């Protein structure tokens, strides 16, 4: 399999990423959809990807406008938006902390908690969530329970929490058959090694879907 760096001239990926970074969410969504329509190789999956892009949008006006595309005139968009909305609501019902609250909980360990937590999140060591309606940054509280940090760090790394923060949070708060239907967030203080093993199974299962 050729790497993307071999396919594109040096600097192309970085240049493209820099250009795309400046697009608004609305422009970015439209750009992806237009790009896929011009590429026959994506014909079998482009409508599904479009469904997910629209379903994940919190901008109701944009989602409504995009969903008028003839290829998207079915119930998939509505159902996926409902399921995603329910999942996000459930996650945000769990105990969350702001960076200030984390700093207080850890008795001033960091001079700048917000910056320290951002760096941990960027390194996939903790889950960092941005509230879709308020834009407020919050952190699942269980991650800062004394004695579980190293396990939390490793599990989040396995789950790719820096790129898939909502999916990682969903796993932490969802019942897991490998934990006798308890949630990893509940079990991490009682059986950290078992939770780590369950995360390894989850990561391997997710990876196999792309093979």
PDB file of C-alpha atoms in Angstrom:
ATOM      1  CA  UNK A   1       0.000   0.000   0.000  1.00  0.00           C
ATOM      2  CA  UNK A   2       1.429   3.374  -0.990  1.00  0.00           C
ATOM      3  CA  UNK A   3       1.676   6.022   1.686  1.00  0.00           C
ATOM      4  CA  UNK A   4       0.048   9.380   1.006  1.00  0.00           C
ATOM      5  CA  UNK A   5       3.469  11.033   1.181  1.00  0.00           C
ATOM      6  CA  UNK A   6       4.596   8.991  -1.830  1.00  0.00           C
ATOM      7  CA  UNK A   7       1.493   9.839  -3.851  1.00  0.00           C
ATOM      8  CA  UNK A   8       1.604  13.597  -3.305  1.00  0.00           C
ATOM      9  CA  UNK A   9       4.558  15.960  -3.839  1.00  0.00           C
ATOM     10  CA  UNK A  10       6.434  16.999  -0.686  1.00  0.00           C
ATOM     11  CA  UNK A  11       4.507  19.607   1.244  1.00  0.00           C
ATOM     12  CA  UNK A  12       1.178  18.931  -0.475  1.00  0.00           C
ATOM     13  CA  UNK A  13      -0.494  17.358   2.542  1.00  0.00           C
ATOM     14  CA  UNK A  14       0.670  20.085   4.878  1.00  0.00           C
ATOM     15  CA  UNK A  15      -0.355  22.804   2.401  1.00  0.00           C
ATOM     16  CA  UNK A  16      -3.809  21.290   1.957  1.00  0.00           C
ATOM     17  CA  UNK A  17      -4.278  20.894   5.696  1.00  0.00           C
ATOM     18  CA  UNK A  18      -3.343  24.534   6.214  1.00  0.00           C
ATOM     19  CA  UNK A  19      -5.875  25.672   3.610  1.00  0.00           C
ATOM     20  CA  UNK A  20      -8.675  23.507   4.980  1.00  0.00           C
ATOM     21  CA  UNK A  21      -7.972  24.619   8.539  1.00  0.00           C
ATOM     22  CA  UNK A  22      -9.217  28.099   7.731  1.00  0.00           C
ATOM     23  CA  UNK A  23     -12.591  26.917   6.415  1.00  0.00           C
ATOM     24  CA  UNK A  24     -15.676  27.322   8.563  1.00  0.00           C
ATOM     25  CA  UNK A  25     -17.542  24.160   9.565  1.00  0.00           C
ATOM     26  CA  UNK A  26     -20.134  24.893   6.875  1.00  0.00           C
ATOM     27  CA  UNK A  27     -17.499  25.411   4.163  1.00  0.00           C
ATOM     28  CA  UNK A  28     -15.562  22.329   5.279  1.00  0.00           C
ATOM     29  CA  UNK A  29     -18.660  20.122   5.107  1.00  0.00           C
ATOM     30  CA  UNK A  30     -19.536  21.377   1.631  1.00  0.00           C
ATOM     31  CA  UNK A  31     -15.926  20.947   0.483  1.00  0.00           C
ATOM     32  CA  UNK A  32     -15.831  17.296   1.521  1.00  0.00           C
ATOM     33  CA  UNK A  33     -19.152  16.519  -0.148  1.00  0.00           C
ATOM     34  CA  UNK A  34     -18.178  18.261  -3.377  1.00  0.00           C
ATOM     35  CA  UNK A  35     -14.786  16.539  -3.421  1.00  0.00           C
ATOM     36  CA  UNK A  36     -16.345  13.099  -3.059  1.00  0.00           C
ATOM     37  CA  UNK A  37     -18.855  13.749  -5.850  1.00  0.00           C
ATOM     38  CA  UNK A  38     -15.974  14.403  -8.259  1.00  0.00           C
ATOM     39  CA  UNK A  39     -14.201  11.138  -7.410  1.00  0.00           C
ATOM     40  CA  UNK A  40     -15.699   7.894  -8.837  1.00  0.00           C
ATOM     41  CA  UNK A  41     -13.708   5.817  -6.370  1.00  0.00           C
ATOM     42  CA  UNK A  42     -15.922   7.104  -3.553  1.00  0.00           C
ATOM     43  CA  UNK A  43     -19.192   6.327  -5.343  1.00  0.00           C
ATOM     44  CA  UNK A  44     -20.097   3.399  -3.090  1.00  0.00           C
ATOM     45  CA  UNK A  45     -19.554   5.264   0.177  1.00  0.00           C
ATOM     46  CA  UNK A  46     -20.055   8.952  -0.547  1.00  0.00           C
ATOM     47  CA  UNK A  47     -23.770   9.036   0.321  1.00  0.00           C
ATOM     48  CA  UNK A  48     -23.108   7.247   3.602  1.00  0.00           C
ATOM     49  CA  UNK A  49     -20.315   9.674   4.468  1.00  0.00           C
ATOM     50  CA  UNK A  50     -22.592  12.569   3.555  1.00  0.00           C
ATOM     51  CA  UNK A  51     -25.222  11.143   5.906  1.00  0.00           C
ATOM     52  CA  UNK A  52     -22.722  11.084   8.751  1.00  0.00           C
ATOM     53  CA  UNK A  53     -21.468  14.591   8.035  1.00  0.00           C
ATOM     54  CA  UNK A  54     -24.987  15.966   8.108  1.00  0.00           C
ATOM     55  CA  UNK A  55     -26.019  13.870  11.092  1.00  0.00           C
ATOM     56  CA  UNK A  56     -23.093  15.163  13.094  1.00  0.00           C
ATOM     57  CA  UNK A  57     -23.730  18.812  12.363  1.00  0.00           C
ATOM     58  CA  UNK A  58     -25.152  20.870  15.207  1.00  0.00           C
ATOM     59  CA  UNK A  59     -25.938  23.675  12.759  1.00  0.00           C
ATOM     60  CA  UNK A  60     -29.598  22.912  12.051  1.00  0.00           C
ATOM     61  CA  UNK A  61     -29.824  25.461   9.220  1.00  0.00           C
ATOM     62  CA  UNK A  62     -26.875  23.976   7.358  1.00  0.00           C
ATOM     63  CA  UNK A  63     -27.964  20.394   8.009  1.00  0.00           C
ATOM     64  CA  UNK A  64     -31.414  21.197   6.698  1.00  0.00           C
ATOM     65  CA  UNK A  65     -30.028  22.824   3.560  1.00  0.00           C
ATOM     66  CA  UNK A  66     -27.584  20.004   2.819  1.00  0.00           C
ATOM     67  CA  UNK A  67     -30.193  17.330   3.421  1.00  0.00           C
ATOM     68  CA  UNK A  68     -32.175  18.652   0.440  1.00  0.00           C
ATOM     69  CA  UNK A  69     -29.625  17.024  -1.845  1.00  0.00           C
ATOM     70  CA  UNK A  70     -31.498  14.322  -3.854  1.00  0.00           C
ATOM     71  CA  UNK A  71     -29.114  11.600  -2.686  1.00  0.00           C
ATOM     72  CA  UNK A  72     -30.022  12.290   0.930  1.00  0.00           C
ATOM     73  CA  UNK A  73     -33.808  12.226   0.709  1.00  0.00           C
ATOM     74  CA  UNK A  74     -34.408   9.329   3.110  1.00  0.00           C
ATOM     75  CA  UNK A  75     -34.728   8.687   6.826  1.00  0.00           C
ATOM     76  CA  UNK A  76     -31.028   7.983   7.455  1.00  0.00           C
ATOM     77  CA  UNK A  77     -30.092  11.596   8.195  1.00  0.00           C
ATOM     78  CA  UNK A  78     -32.918  12.100  10.679  1.00  0.00           C
ATOM     79  CA  UNK A  79     -32.278   8.805  12.439  1.00  0.00           C
ATOM     80  CA  UNK A  80     -28.520   9.260  12.673  1.00  0.00           C
ATOM     81  CA  UNK A  81     -28.912  12.802  13.997  1.00  0.00           C
ATOM     82  CA  UNK A  82     -31.299  11.498  16.632  1.00  0.00           C
ATOM     83  CA  UNK A  83     -28.956   8.700  17.680  1.00  0.00           C
ATOM     84  CA  UNK A  84     -25.933  10.988  17.786  1.00  0.00           C
ATOM     85  CA  UNK A  85     -27.885  13.599  19.731  1.00  0.00           C
ATOM     86  CA  UNK A  86     -29.028  11.002  22.258  1.00  0.00           C
ATOM     87  CA  UNK A  87     -25.470   9.705  22.664  1.00  0.00           C
ATOM     88  CA  UNK A  88     -24.026  13.182  23.209  1.00  0.00           C
ATOM     89  CA  UNK A  89     -26.781  14.049  25.708  1.00  0.00           C
ATOM     90  CA  UNK A  90     -26.152  10.830  27.633  1.00  0.00           C
ATOM     91  CA  UNK A  91     -22.416  11.502  27.826  1.00  0.00           C
ATOM     92  CA  UNK A  92     -22.926  15.063  29.031  1.00  0.00           C
ATOM     93  CA  UNK A  93     -25.266  13.833  31.773  1.00  0.00           C
ATOM     94  CA  UNK A  94     -22.273  12.127  33.391  1.00  0.00           C
ATOM     95  CA  UNK A  95     -20.138  13.981  35.911  1.00  0.00           C
ATOM     96  CA  UNK A  96     -17.965  16.513  34.110  1.00  0.00           C
ATOM     97  CA  UNK A  97     -15.364  18.983  35.352  1.00  0.00           C
ATOM     98  CA  UNK A  98     -14.042  22.253  33.983  1.00  0.00           C
ATOM     99  CA  UNK A  99     -10.291  22.861  33.906  1.00  0.00           C
ATOM    100  CA  UNK A 100     -10.634  25.077  36.983  1.00  0.00           C
ATOM    101  CA  UNK A 101     -12.424  22.316  38.867  1.00  0.00           C
ATOM    102  CA  UNK A 102      -9.778  19.778  37.854  1.00  0.00           C
ATOM    103  CA  UNK A 103      -7.085  22.142  39.081  1.00  0.00           C
ATOM    104  CA  UNK A 104      -8.830  22.466  42.423  1.00  0.00           C
ATOM    105  CA  UNK A 105      -9.345  18.712  42.666  1.00  0.00           C
ATOM    106  CA  UNK A 106      -5.627  18.144  42.112  1.00  0.00           C
ATOM    107  CA  UNK A 107      -4.727  20.794  44.712  1.00  0.00           C
ATOM    108  CA  UNK A 108      -2.930  23.153  42.386  1.00  0.00           C
ATOM    109  CA  UNK A 109      -0.664  20.590  40.729  1.00  0.00           C
ATOM    110  CA  UNK A 110      -0.490  22.772  37.614  1.00  0.00           C
ATOM    111  CA  UNK A 111       0.068  26.501  37.395  1.00  0.00           C
ATOM    112  CA  UNK A 112      -2.154  26.621  34.295  1.00  0.00           C
ATOM    113  CA  UNK A 113      -4.660  23.711  34.431  1.00  0.00           C
ATOM    114  CA  UNK A 114      -6.279  24.620  31.120  1.00  0.00           C
ATOM    115  CA  UNK A 115      -2.985  24.428  29.236  1.00  0.00           C
ATOM    116  CA  UNK A 116      -1.846  21.273  31.026  1.00  0.00           C
ATOM    117  CA  UNK A 117      -5.128  19.501  30.296  1.00  0.00           C
ATOM    118  CA  UNK A 118      -5.092  20.573  26.666  1.00  0.00           C
ATOM    119  CA  UNK A 119      -1.630  19.052  26.243  1.00  0.00           C
ATOM    120  CA  UNK A 120      -2.755  15.788  27.864  1.00  0.00           C
ATOM    121  CA  UNK A 121      -5.794  15.691  25.568  1.00  0.00           C
ATOM    122  CA  UNK A 122      -3.666  16.395  22.486  1.00  0.00           C
ATOM    123  CA  UNK A 123      -1.497  13.443  23.499  1.00  0.00           C
ATOM    124  CA  UNK A 124      -4.598  11.182  23.735  1.00  0.00           C
ATOM    125  CA  UNK A 125      -4.090  10.729  27.466  1.00  0.00           C
ATOM    126  CA  UNK A 126      -7.427  12.166  28.577  1.00  0.00           C
ATOM    127  CA  UNK A 127     -10.832  12.794  27.023  1.00  0.00           C
ATOM    128  CA  UNK A 128     -11.559  16.468  26.414  1.00  0.00           C
ATOM    129  CA  UNK A 129     -15.052  17.393  25.244  1.00  0.00           C
ATOM    130  CA  UNK A 130     -16.454  20.601  23.813  1.00  0.00           C
ATOM    131  CA  UNK A 131     -20.136  21.083  24.548  1.00  0.00           C
ATOM    132  CA  UNK A 132     -21.837  21.279  21.113  1.00  0.00           C
ATOM    133  CA  UNK A 133     -24.243  24.021  22.213  1.00  0.00           C
ATOM    134  CA  UNK A 134     -22.286  26.171  24.649  1.00  0.00           C
ATOM    135  CA  UNK A 135     -18.733  25.581  23.422  1.00  0.00           C
ATOM    136  CA  UNK A 136     -17.701  24.937  27.018  1.00  0.00           C
ATOM    137  CA  UNK A 137     -14.733  22.596  27.490  1.00  0.00           C
ATOM    138  CA  UNK A 138     -15.303  19.797  30.009  1.00  0.00           C
ATOM    139  CA  UNK A 139     -13.553  16.632  31.153  1.00  0.00           C
ATOM    140  CA  UNK A 140     -15.133  13.393  32.400  1.00  0.00           C
ATOM    141  CA  UNK A 141     -14.504  13.489  36.144  1.00  0.00           C
ATOM    142  CA  UNK A 142     -13.595   9.824  36.634  1.00  0.00           C
ATOM    143  CA  UNK A 143     -10.309  10.416  34.794  1.00  0.00           C
ATOM    144  CA  UNK A 144      -8.943  12.282  37.791  1.00  0.00           C
ATOM    145  CA  UNK A 145      -9.735   9.713  40.457  1.00  0.00           C
ATOM    146  CA  UNK A 146      -6.576   9.078  42.488  1.00  0.00           C
ATOM    147  CA  UNK A 147      -4.672   5.982  41.425  1.00  0.00           C
ATOM    148  CA  UNK A 148      -6.157   5.504  37.949  1.00  0.00           C
ATOM    149  CA  UNK A 149      -4.249   8.058  35.882  1.00  0.00           C
ATOM    150  CA  UNK A 150      -1.808   5.673  34.205  1.00  0.00           C
ATOM    151  CA  UNK A 151      -4.582   3.270  33.232  1.00  0.00           C
ATOM    152  CA  UNK A 152      -6.734   6.142  31.961  1.00  0.00           C
ATOM    153  CA  UNK A 153      -3.818   7.463  29.920  1.00  0.00           C
ATOM    154  CA  UNK A 154      -3.139   4.092  28.305  1.00  0.00           C
ATOM    155  CA  UNK A 155      -6.810   3.337  27.607  1.00  0.00           C
ATOM    156  CA  UNK A 156      -7.373   6.718  25.997  1.00  0.00           C
ATOM    157  CA  UNK A 157      -4.286   6.222  23.868  1.00  0.00           C
ATOM    158  CA  UNK A 158      -5.703   2.909  22.652  1.00  0.00           C
ATOM    159  CA  UNK A 159      -9.044   4.561  21.901  1.00  0.00           C
ATOM    160  CA  UNK A 160      -7.435   7.442  20.005  1.00  0.00           C
ATOM    161  CA  UNK A 161      -9.090   9.987  22.274  1.00  0.00           C
ATOM    162  CA  UNK A 162      -7.421  13.023  20.709  1.00  0.00           C
ATOM    163  CA  UNK A 163      -9.157  12.363  17.382  1.00  0.00           C
ATOM    164  CA  UNK A 164     -12.226  10.409  18.536  1.00  0.00           C
ATOM    165  CA  UNK A 165     -13.062  12.043  21.847  1.00  0.00           C
ATOM    166  CA  UNK A 166     -16.819  11.412  21.690  1.00  0.00           C
ATOM    167  CA  UNK A 167     -16.333   7.786  20.679  1.00  0.00           C
ATOM    168  CA  UNK A 168     -13.856   7.332  23.536  1.00  0.00           C
ATOM    169  CA  UNK A 169     -16.283   8.928  26.008  1.00  0.00           C
ATOM    170  CA  UNK A 170     -19.071   6.709  24.709  1.00  0.00           C
ATOM    171  CA  UNK A 171     -16.925   3.633  25.363  1.00  0.00           C
ATOM    172  CA  UNK A 172     -16.042   4.751  28.894  1.00  0.00           C
ATOM    173  CA  UNK A 173     -19.695   5.323  29.810  1.00  0.00           C
ATOM    174  CA  UNK A 174     -21.222   2.409  27.918  1.00  0.00           C
ATOM    175  CA  UNK A 175     -21.854  -1.058  29.312  1.00  0.00           C
ATOM    176  CA  UNK A 176     -19.187  -3.498  28.178  1.00  0.00           C
ATOM    177  CA  UNK A 177     -19.765  -7.234  27.868  1.00  0.00           C
ATOM    178  CA  UNK A 178     -16.106  -7.825  28.713  1.00  0.00           C
ATOM    179  CA  UNK A 179     -16.803  -6.184  32.081  1.00  0.00           C
ATOM    180  CA  UNK A 180     -19.981  -8.148  32.808  1.00  0.00           C
ATOM    181  CA  UNK A 181     -21.994  -5.227  31.417  1.00  0.00           C
ATOM    182  CA  UNK A 182     -20.509  -2.721  33.858  1.00  0.00           C
ATOM    183  CA  UNK A 183     -19.085   0.493  32.427  1.00  0.00           C
ATOM    184  CA  UNK A 184     -15.317   1.040  32.148  1.00  0.00           C
ATOM    185  CA  UNK A 185     -15.694   4.331  34.039  1.00  0.00           C
ATOM    186  CA  UNK A 186     -17.211   2.443  36.960  1.00  0.00           C
ATOM    187  CA  UNK A 187     -14.700  -0.386  36.895  1.00  0.00           C
ATOM    188  CA  UNK A 188     -11.432   1.475  36.359  1.00  0.00           C
ATOM    189  CA  UNK A 189     -10.945   2.103  40.085  1.00  0.00           C
ATOM    190  CA  UNK A 190     -11.794  -1.498  41.007  1.00  0.00           C
ATOM    191  CA  UNK A 191     -10.121  -3.474  38.240  1.00  0.00           C
ATOM    192  CA  UNK A 192      -7.824  -1.266  36.127  1.00  0.00           C
ATOM    193  CA  UNK A 193      -6.079  -4.194  34.430  1.00  0.00           C
ATOM    194  CA  UNK A 194      -9.409  -5.686  33.368  1.00  0.00           C
ATOM    195  CA  UNK A 195     -10.512  -2.329  31.951  1.00  0.00           C
ATOM    196  CA  UNK A 196      -7.228  -2.010  30.070  1.00  0.00           C
ATOM    197  CA  UNK A 197      -7.750  -5.462  28.572  1.00  0.00           C
ATOM    198  CA  UNK A 198     -11.297  -4.528  27.531  1.00  0.00           C
ATOM    199  CA  UNK A 199      -9.916  -1.408  25.841  1.00  0.00           C
ATOM    200  CA  UNK A 200      -7.360  -3.494  23.960  1.00  0.00           C
ATOM    201  CA  UNK A 201     -10.189  -5.704  22.679  1.00  0.00           C
ATOM    202  CA  UNK A 202     -12.151  -2.609  21.639  1.00  0.00           C
ATOM    203  CA  UNK A 203      -9.155  -1.112  19.844  1.00  0.00           C
ATOM    204  CA  UNK A 204      -8.434  -4.359  17.996  1.00  0.00           C
ATOM    205  CA  UNK A 205     -12.088  -4.670  17.005  1.00  0.00           C
ATOM    206  CA  UNK A 206     -12.160  -1.113  15.679  1.00  0.00           C
ATOM    207  CA  UNK A 207      -8.944  -1.629  13.735  1.00  0.00           C
ATOM    208  CA  UNK A 208     -10.262  -4.800  12.099  1.00  0.00           C
ATOM    209  CA  UNK A 209     -13.192  -2.862  10.632  1.00  0.00           C
ATOM    210  CA  UNK A 210     -10.787  -0.984   8.372  1.00  0.00           C
ATOM    211  CA  UNK A 211      -8.849  -3.994   7.104  1.00  0.00           C
TER     212      UNK A 211
END
